[in-house]
mmCIF file of C-alpha atoms in Angstrom:
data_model
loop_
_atom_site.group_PDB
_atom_site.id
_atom_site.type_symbol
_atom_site.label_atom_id
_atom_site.label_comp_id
_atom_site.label_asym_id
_atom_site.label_seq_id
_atom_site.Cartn_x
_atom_site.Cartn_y
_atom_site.Cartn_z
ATOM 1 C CA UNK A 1199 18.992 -38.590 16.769
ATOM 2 C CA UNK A 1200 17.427 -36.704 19.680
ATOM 3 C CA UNK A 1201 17.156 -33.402 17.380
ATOM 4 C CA UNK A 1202 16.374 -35.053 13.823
ATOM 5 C CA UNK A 1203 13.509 -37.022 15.649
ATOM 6 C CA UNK A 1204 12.180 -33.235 16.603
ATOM 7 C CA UNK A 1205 12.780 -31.748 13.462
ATOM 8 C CA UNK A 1206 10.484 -34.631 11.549
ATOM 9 C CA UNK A 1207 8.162 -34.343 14.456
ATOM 10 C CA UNK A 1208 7.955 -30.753 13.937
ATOM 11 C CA UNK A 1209 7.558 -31.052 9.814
ATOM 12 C CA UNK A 1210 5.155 -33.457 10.502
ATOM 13 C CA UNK A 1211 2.897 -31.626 12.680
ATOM 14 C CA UNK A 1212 2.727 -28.696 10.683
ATOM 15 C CA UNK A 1213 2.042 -31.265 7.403
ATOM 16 C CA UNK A 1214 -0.828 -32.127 9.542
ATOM 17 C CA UNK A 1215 -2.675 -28.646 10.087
ATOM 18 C CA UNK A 1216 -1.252 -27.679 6.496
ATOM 19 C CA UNK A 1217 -2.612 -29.995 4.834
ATOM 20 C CA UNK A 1218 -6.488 -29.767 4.683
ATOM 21 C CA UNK A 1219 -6.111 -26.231 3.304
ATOM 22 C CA UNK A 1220 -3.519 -26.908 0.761
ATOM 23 C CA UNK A 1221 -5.565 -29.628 -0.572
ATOM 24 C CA UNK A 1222 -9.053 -27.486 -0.791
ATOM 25 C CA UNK A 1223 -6.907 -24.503 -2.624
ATOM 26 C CA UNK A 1224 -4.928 -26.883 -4.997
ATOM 27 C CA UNK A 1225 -8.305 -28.734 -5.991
ATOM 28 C CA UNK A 1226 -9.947 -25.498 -6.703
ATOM 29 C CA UNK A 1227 -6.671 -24.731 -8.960
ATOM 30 C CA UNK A 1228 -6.888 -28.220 -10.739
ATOM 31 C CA UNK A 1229 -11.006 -27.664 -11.149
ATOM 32 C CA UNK A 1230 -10.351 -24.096 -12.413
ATOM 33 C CA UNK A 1231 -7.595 -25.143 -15.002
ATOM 34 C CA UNK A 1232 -9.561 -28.093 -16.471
ATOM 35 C CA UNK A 1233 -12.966 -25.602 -16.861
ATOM 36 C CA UNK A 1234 -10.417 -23.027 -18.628
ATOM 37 C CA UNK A 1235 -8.804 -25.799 -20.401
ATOM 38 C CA UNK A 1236 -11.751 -27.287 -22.183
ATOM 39 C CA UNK A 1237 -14.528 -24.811 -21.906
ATOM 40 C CA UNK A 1238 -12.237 -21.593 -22.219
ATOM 41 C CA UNK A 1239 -12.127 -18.234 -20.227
ATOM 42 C CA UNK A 1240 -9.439 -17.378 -17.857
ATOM 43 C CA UNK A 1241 -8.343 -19.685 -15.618
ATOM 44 C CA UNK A 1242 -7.932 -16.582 -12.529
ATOM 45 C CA UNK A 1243 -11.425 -16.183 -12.716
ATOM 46 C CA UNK A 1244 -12.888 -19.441 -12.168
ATOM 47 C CA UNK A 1245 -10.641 -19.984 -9.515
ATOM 48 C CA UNK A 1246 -11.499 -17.196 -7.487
ATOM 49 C CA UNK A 1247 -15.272 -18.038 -8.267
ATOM 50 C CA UNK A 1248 -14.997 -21.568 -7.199
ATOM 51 C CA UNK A 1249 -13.151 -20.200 -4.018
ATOM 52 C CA UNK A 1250 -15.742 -18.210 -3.139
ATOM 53 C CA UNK A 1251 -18.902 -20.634 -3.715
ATOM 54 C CA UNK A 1252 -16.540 -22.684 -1.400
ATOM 55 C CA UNK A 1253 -16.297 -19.868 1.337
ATOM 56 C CA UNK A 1254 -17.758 -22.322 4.311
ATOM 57 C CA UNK A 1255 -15.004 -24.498 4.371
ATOM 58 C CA UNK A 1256 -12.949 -21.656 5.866
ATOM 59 C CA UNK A 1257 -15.280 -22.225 8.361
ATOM 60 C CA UNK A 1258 -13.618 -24.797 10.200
ATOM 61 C CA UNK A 1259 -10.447 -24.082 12.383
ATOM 62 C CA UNK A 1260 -8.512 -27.025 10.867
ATOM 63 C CA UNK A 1261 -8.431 -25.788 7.102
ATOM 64 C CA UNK A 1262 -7.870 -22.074 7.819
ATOM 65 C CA UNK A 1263 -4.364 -23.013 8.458
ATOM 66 C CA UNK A 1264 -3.507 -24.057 5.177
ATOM 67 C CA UNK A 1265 -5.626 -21.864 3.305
ATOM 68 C CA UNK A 1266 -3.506 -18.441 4.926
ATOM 69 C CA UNK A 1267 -0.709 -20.224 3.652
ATOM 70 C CA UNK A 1268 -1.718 -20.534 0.159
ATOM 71 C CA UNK A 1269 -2.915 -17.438 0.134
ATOM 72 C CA UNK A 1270 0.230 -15.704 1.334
ATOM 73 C CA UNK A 1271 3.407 -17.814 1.428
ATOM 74 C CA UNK A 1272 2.311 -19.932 -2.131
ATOM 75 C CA UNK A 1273 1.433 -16.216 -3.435
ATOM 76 C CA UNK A 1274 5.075 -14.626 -2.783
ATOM 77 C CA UNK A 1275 6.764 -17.735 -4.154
ATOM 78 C CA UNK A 1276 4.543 -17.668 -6.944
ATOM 79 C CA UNK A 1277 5.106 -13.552 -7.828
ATOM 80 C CA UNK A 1278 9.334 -14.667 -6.945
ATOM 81 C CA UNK A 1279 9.185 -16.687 -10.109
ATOM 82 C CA UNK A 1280 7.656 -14.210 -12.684
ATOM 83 C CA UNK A 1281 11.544 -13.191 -12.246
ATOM 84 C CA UNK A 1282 12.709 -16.251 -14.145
ATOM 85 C CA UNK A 1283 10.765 -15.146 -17.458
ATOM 86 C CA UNK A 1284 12.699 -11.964 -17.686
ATOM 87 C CA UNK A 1285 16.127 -10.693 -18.819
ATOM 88 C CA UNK A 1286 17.559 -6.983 -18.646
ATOM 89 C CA UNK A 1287 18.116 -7.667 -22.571
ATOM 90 C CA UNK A 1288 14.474 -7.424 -23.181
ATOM 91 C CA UNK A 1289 13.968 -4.887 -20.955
ATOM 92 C CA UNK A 1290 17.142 -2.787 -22.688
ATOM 93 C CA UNK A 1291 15.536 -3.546 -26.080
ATOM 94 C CA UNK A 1292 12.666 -1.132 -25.586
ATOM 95 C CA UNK A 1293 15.057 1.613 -25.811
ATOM 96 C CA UNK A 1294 15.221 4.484 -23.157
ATOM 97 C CA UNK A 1295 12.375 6.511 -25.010
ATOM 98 C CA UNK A 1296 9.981 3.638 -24.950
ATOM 99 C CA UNK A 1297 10.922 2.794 -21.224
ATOM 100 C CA UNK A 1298 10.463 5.871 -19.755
ATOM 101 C CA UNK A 1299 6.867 5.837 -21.527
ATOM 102 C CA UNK A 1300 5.824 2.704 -20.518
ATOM 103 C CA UNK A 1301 7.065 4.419 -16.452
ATOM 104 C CA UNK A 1302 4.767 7.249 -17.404
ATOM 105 C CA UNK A 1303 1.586 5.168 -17.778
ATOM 106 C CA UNK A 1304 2.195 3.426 -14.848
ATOM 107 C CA UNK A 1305 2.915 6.609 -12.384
ATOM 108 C CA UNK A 1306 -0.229 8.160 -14.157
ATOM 109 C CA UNK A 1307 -2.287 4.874 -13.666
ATOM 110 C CA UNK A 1308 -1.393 4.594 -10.059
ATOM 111 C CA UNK A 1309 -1.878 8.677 -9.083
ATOM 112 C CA UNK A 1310 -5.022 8.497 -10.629
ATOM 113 C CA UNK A 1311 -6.011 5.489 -8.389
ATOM 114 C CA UNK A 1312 -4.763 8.145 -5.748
ATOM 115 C CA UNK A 1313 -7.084 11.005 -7.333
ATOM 116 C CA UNK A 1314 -10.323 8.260 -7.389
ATOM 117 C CA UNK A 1315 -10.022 6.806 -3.988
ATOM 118 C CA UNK A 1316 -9.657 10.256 -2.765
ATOM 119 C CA UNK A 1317 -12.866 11.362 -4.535
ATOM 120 C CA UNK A 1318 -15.044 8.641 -3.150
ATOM 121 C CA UNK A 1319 -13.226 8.709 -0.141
ATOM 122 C CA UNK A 1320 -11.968 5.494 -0.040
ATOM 123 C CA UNK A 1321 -8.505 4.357 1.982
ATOM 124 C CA UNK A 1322 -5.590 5.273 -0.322
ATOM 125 C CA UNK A 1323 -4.318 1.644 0.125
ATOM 126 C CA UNK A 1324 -7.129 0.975 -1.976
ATOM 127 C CA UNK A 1325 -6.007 3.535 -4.793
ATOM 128 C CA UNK A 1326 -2.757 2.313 -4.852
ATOM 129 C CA UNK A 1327 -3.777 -1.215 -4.981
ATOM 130 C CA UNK A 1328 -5.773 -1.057 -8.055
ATOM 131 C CA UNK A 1329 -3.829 1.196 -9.540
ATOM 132 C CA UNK A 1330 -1.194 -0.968 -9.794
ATOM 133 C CA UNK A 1331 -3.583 -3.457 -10.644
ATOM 134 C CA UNK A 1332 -4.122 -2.106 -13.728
ATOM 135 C CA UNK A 1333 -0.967 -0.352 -14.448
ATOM 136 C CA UNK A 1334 1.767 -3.481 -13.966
ATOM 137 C CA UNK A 1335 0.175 -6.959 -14.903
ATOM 138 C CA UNK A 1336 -3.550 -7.385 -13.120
ATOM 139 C CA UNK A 1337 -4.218 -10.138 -10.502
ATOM 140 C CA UNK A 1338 -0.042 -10.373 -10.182
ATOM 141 C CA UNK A 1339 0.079 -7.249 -9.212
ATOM 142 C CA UNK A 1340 -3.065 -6.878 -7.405
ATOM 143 C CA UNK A 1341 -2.347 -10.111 -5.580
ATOM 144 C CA UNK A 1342 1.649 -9.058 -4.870
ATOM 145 C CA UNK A 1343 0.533 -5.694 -3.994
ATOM 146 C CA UNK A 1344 -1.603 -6.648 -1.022
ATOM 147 C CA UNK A 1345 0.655 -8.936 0.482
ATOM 148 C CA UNK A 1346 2.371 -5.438 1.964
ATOM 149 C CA UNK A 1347 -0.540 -3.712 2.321
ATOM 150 C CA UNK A 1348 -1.947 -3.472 5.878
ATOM 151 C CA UNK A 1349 -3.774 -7.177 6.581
ATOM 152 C CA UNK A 1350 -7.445 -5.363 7.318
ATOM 153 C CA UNK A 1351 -10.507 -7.398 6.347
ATOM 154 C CA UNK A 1352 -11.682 -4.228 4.187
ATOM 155 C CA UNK A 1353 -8.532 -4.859 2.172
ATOM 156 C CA UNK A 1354 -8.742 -8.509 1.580
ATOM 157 C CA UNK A 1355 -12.598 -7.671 0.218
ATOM 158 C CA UNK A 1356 -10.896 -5.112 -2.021
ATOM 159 C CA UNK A 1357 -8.235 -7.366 -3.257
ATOM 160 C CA UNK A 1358 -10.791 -9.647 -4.148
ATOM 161 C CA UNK A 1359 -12.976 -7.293 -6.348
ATOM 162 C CA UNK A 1360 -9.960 -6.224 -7.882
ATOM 163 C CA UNK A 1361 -8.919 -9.270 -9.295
ATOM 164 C CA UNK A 1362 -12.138 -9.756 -10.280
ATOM 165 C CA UNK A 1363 -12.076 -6.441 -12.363
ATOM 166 C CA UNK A 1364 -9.161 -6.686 -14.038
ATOM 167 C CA UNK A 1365 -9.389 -10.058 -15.023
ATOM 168 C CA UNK A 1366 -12.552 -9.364 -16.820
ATOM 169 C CA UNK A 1367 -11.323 -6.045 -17.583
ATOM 170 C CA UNK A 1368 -8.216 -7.688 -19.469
ATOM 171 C CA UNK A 1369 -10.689 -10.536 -21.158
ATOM 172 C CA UNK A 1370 -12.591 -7.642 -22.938
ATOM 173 C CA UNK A 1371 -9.456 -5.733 -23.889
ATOM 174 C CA UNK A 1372 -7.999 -9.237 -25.507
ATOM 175 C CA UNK A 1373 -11.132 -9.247 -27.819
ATOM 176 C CA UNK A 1374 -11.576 -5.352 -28.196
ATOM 177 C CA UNK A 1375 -8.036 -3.539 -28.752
ATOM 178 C CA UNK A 1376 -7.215 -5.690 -31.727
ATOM 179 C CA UNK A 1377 -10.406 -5.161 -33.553
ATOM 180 C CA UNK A 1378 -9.963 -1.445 -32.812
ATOM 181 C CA UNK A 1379 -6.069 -1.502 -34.246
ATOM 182 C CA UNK A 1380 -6.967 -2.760 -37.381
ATOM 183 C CA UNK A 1381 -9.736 -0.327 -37.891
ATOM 184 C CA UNK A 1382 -7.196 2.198 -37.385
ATOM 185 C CA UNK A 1383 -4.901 0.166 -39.481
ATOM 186 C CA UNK A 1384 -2.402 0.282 -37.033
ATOM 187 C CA UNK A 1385 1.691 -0.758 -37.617
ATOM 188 C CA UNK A 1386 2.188 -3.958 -36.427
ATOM 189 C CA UNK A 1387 5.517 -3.202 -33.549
ATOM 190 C CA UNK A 1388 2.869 0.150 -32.790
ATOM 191 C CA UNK A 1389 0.256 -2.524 -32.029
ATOM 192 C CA UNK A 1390 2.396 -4.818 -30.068
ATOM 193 C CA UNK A 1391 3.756 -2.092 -28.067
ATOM 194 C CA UNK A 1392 -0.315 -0.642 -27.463
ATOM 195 C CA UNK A 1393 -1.171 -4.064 -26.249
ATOM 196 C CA UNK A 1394 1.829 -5.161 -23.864
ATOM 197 C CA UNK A 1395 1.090 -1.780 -21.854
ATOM 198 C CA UNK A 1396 -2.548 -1.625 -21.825
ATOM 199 C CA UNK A 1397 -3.882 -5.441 -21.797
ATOM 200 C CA UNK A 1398 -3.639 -6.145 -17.516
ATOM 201 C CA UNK A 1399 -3.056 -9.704 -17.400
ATOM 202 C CA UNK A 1400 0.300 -11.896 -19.398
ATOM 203 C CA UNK A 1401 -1.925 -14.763 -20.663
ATOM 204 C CA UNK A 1402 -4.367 -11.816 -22.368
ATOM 205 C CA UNK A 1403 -1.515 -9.955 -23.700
ATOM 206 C CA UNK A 1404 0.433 -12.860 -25.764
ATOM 207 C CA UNK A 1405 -3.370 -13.799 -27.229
ATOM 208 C CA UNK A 1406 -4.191 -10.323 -28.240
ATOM 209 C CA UNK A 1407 -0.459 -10.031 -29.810
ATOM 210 C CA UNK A 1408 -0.879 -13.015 -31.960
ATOM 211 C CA UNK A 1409 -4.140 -11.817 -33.084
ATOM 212 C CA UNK A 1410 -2.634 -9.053 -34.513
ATOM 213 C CA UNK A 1411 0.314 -11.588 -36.347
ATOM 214 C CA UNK A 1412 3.780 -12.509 -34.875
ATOM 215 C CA UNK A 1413 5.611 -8.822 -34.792
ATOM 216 C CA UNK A 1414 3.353 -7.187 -32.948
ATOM 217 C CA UNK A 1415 2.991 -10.519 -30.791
ATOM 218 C CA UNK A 1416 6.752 -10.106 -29.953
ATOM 219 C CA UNK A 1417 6.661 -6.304 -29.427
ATOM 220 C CA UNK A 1418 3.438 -7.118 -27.085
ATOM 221 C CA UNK A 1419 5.092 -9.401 -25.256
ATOM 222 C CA UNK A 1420 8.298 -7.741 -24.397
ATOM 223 C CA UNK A 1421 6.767 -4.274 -23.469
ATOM 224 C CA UNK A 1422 4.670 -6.485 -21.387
ATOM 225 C CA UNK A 1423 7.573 -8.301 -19.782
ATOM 226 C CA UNK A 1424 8.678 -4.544 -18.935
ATOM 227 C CA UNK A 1425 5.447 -3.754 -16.985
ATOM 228 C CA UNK A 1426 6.505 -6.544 -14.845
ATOM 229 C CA UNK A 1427 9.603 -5.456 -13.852
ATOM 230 C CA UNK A 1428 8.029 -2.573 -12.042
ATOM 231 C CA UNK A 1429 6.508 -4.348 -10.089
ATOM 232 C CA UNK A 1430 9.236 -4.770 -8.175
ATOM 233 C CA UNK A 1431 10.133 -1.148 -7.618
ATOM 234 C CA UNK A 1432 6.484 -0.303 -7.343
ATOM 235 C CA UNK A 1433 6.216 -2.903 -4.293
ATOM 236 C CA UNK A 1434 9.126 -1.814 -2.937
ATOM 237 C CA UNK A 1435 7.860 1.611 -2.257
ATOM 238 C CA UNK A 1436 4.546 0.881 -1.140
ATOM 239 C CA UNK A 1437 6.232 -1.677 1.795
ATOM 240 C CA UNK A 1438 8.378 1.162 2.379
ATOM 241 C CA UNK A 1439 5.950 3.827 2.372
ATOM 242 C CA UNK A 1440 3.499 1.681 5.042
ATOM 243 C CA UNK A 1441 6.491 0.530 7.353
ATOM 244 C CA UNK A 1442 7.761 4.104 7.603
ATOM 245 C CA UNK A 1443 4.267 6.271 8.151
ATOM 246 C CA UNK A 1444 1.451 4.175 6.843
ATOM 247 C CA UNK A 1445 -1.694 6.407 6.526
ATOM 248 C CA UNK A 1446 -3.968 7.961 8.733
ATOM 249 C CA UNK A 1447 -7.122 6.273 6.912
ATOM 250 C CA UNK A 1448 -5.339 2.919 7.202
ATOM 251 C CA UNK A 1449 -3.838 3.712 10.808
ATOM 252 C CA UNK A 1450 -6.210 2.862 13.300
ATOM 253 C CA UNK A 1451 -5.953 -0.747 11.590
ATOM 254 C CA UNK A 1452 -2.464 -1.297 10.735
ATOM 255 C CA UNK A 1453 -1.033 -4.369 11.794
ATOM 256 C CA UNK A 1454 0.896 -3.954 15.072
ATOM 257 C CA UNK A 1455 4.039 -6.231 13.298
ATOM 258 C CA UNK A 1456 6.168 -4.311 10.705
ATOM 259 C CA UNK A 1457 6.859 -5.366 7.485
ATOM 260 C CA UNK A 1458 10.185 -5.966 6.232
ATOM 261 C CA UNK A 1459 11.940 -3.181 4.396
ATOM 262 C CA UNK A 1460 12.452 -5.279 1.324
ATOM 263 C CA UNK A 1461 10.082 -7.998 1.019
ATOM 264 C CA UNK A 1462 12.165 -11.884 0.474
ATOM 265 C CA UNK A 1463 10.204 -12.255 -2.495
ATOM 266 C CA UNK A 1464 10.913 -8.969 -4.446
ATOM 267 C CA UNK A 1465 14.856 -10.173 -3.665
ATOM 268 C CA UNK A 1466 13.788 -13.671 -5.021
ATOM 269 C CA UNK A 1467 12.237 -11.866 -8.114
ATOM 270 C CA UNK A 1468 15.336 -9.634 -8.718
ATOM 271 C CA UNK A 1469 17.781 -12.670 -8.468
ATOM 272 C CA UNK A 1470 16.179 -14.618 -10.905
ATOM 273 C CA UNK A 1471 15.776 -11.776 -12.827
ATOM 274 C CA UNK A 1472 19.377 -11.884 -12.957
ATOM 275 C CA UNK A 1473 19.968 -15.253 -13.121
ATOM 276 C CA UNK A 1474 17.449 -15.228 -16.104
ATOM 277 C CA UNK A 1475 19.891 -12.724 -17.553
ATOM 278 C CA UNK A 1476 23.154 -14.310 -17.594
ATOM 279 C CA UNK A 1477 21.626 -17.005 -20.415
ATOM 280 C CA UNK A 1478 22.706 -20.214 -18.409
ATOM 281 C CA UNK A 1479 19.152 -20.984 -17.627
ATOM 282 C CA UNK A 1480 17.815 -23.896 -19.557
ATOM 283 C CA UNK A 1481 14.383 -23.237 -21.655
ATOM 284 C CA UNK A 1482 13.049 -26.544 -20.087
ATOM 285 C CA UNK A 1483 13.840 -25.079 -16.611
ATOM 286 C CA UNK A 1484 12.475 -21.116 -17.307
ATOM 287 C CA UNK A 1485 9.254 -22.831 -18.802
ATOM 288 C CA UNK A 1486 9.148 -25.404 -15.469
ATOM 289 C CA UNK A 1487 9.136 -22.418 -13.127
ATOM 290 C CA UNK A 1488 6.945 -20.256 -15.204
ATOM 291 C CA UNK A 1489 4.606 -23.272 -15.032
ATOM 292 C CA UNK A 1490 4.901 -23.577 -10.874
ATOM 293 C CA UNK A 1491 4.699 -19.566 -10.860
ATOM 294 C CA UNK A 1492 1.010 -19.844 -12.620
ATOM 295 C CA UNK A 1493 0.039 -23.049 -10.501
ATOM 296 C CA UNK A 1494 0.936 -20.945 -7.364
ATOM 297 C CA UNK A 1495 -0.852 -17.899 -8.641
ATOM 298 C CA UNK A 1496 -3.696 -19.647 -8.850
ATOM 299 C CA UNK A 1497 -3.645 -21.698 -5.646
ATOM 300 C CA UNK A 1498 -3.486 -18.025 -3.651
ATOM 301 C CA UNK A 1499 -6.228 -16.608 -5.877
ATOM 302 C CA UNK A 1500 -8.387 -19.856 -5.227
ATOM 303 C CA UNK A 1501 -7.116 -19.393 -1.378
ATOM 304 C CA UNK A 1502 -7.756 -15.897 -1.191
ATOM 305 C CA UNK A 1503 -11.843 -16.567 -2.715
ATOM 306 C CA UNK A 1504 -12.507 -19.214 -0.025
ATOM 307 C CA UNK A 1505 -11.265 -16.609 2.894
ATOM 308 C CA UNK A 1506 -13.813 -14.343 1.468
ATOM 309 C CA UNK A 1507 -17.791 -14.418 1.849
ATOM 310 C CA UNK A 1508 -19.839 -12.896 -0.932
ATOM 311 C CA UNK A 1509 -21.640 -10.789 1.324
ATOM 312 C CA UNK A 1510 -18.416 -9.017 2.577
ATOM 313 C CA UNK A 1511 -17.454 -8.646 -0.857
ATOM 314 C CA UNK A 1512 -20.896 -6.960 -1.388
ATOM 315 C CA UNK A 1513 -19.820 -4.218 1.000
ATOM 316 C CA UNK A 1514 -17.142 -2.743 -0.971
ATOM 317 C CA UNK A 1515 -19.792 -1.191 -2.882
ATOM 318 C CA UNK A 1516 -19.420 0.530 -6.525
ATOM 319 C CA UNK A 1517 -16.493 2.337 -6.449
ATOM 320 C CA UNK A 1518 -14.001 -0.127 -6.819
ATOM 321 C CA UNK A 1519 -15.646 -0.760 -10.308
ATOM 322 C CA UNK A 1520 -15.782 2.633 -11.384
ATOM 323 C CA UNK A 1521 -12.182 2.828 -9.786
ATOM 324 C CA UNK A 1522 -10.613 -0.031 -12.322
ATOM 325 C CA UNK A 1523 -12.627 0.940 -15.572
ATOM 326 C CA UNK A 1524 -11.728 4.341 -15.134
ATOM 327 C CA UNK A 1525 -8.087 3.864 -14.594
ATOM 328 C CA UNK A 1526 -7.835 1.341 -17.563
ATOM 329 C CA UNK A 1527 -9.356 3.883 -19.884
ATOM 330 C CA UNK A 1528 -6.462 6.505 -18.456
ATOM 331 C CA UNK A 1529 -4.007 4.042 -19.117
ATOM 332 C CA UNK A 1530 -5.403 3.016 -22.344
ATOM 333 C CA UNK A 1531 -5.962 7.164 -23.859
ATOM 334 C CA UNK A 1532 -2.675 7.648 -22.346
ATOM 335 C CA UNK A 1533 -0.885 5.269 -24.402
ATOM 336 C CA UNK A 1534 -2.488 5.622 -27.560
ATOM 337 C CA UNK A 1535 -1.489 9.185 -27.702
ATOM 338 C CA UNK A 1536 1.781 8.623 -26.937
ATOM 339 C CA UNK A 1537 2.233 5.464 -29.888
ATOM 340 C CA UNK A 1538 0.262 7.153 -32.145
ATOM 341 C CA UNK A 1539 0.342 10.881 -31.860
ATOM 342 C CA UNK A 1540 4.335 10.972 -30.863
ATOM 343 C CA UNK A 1541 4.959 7.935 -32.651
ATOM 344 C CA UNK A 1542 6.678 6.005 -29.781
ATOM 345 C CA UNK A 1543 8.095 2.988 -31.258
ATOM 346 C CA UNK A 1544 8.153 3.518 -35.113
ATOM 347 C CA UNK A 1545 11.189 1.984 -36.701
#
């Protein structure tokens, strides 16, 4: 009895400092969902604006607890669970040719992140973060990506104007890409294909593919579903790259602590991934956890905005705009000519 009676005590005392900032980030998510729900517009965006008008309630000692969890431990659980919504079936339908494509983009997305942050001499972590941003799936990736990133203050203000940039960045390519595929009267699996590796965020990507009618919605969705996988590689070697050497513009302010080799939640991603695969998962149970995956993507996006002040996220200047549009229209030019000029994924 002696231990149990610790064990609650011990559950119940970190309930206690928990609590406060669980509640502020899961109200945010619930305020954010209804504004998307009935007014429209995407549901990242308002959370992260709502977090940050709500920025002085970090403030107080008792609700920054909480809110680093959200934004951290909710976050990784949340990414874990994008595995559930993918099998190696879809991914094996692309065919090798399409696959290795869709690899291209996002190597040439990310090294031109490199290139930019270089040029304006910004820390790499920063090229590699939005990069991926825009290459993989958006404010997933963005989100997932600096979780293994060193924890700096300069980074979380980065983080924060990424999200920001390719959520609105994805918004415009939902309305714009499919009025620019039918004026070029593209196919509709071409289409599909053109949107799942261009659009940033999941939610924009299945919109713009059912704009353009239900093949091109499936093709969309699928080559999407690939861009997700890698993020798990793509994370992988990043936490690698900054536990072995880290940089010498990041060095001076890496975390004295060293990340884990292979993050728990990229394992957690790759096992459902697997488990996803075998077919034994109930629809009712992949939808469920697709459903907890969003809610906790939110709650660490909402999390994330309250740690952050708009005045620090003033500082980051210019270049991380320039940075995302930029890379988005490599991504974008890079794609087309390979659908359209090699005719990647014509039947």
């Amino acid at each position: 009895m002696g231990r149990s009676d610790q064990l609650l005590g011990s559950v119940g005392t970190k309930l206690k400092t928990h609590a406060p900032g669980i509640l502020i980030c899961t109200v945010i998510a619930l305020s954010s969902t209804f504004l998307s729900e009935h007014y429209g517009g995407p549901q990242l965006l308002y959370a992260l604006l709502i977090g940050l008008a709500l920025h002085f309630s970090s403030q107080q000692a008792s609700n920054i607890i909480g809110i680093n969890f959200c934004a951290r431990t909710v976050l990784r659980f949340g990414v874990a669970l994008l595995g559930i919504r993918i099998t190696l079936g879809q991914v094996t339908h692309l065919g090798t040719h399409v696959g290795l494509v869709l690899v291209s983009a996002v190597c040439i997305t990310i090294a031109s992140g490199l290139l930019l942050a270089k040029a304006f001499r910004r820390p790499s972590s920063e090229g590699l973060l939005s990069g991926g941003a825009v290459g993989i799936c958006g404010a997933s990736a963005a989100m997932a990506i600096a979780s293994v990133l060193p924890p700096t203050r300069e980074n979380e203000r980065f983080t924060l104007m990424a999200v920001v940039g390719v959520t609105v960045l994805s918004t415009l390519s939902m309305v714009a890409y499919p009025l620019f595929l039918n004026w070029v009267s593209a196919p509709p699996v071409q289409s599909g294909i053109f949107l799942g590796s261009t659009i940033h965020d999941v939610a924009q990507v299945v919109a713009a593919g059912m704009m353009m009618g239900p093949e091109a919605g499936d093709a969309a969705t699928v080559v999407k579903l690939f861009r997700v996988v890698l993020l798990l590689p793509v994370v992988m070697l990043i936490a690698f790259i900054y536990r072995q050497w880290g940089t010498s513009d990041d060095a001076s302010q890496v975390s004295q602590k060293t990340p884990a080799l292979v993050p728990g939640f990229l394992i957690g991603f790759m096992a459902l991934v697997m488990l996803a695969s075998t077919g034994w998962v109930p629809t009712v149970v992949t939808d469920m956890a697709n459903n907890v995956s969003r809610w906790c993507l939110v709650i660490a996006i909402a999390a994330a905005g309250v740690k952050t002040s708009l005045g620090e996220l003033a500082k980051v200047g210019w270049q991380p705009v320039l940075m995302l549009v930029t890379e988005t229209l490599v991504i974008a030019c890079f794609m087309f000519g390979a659908i359209f000029f090699f005719n990647i994924g014509q039947n």
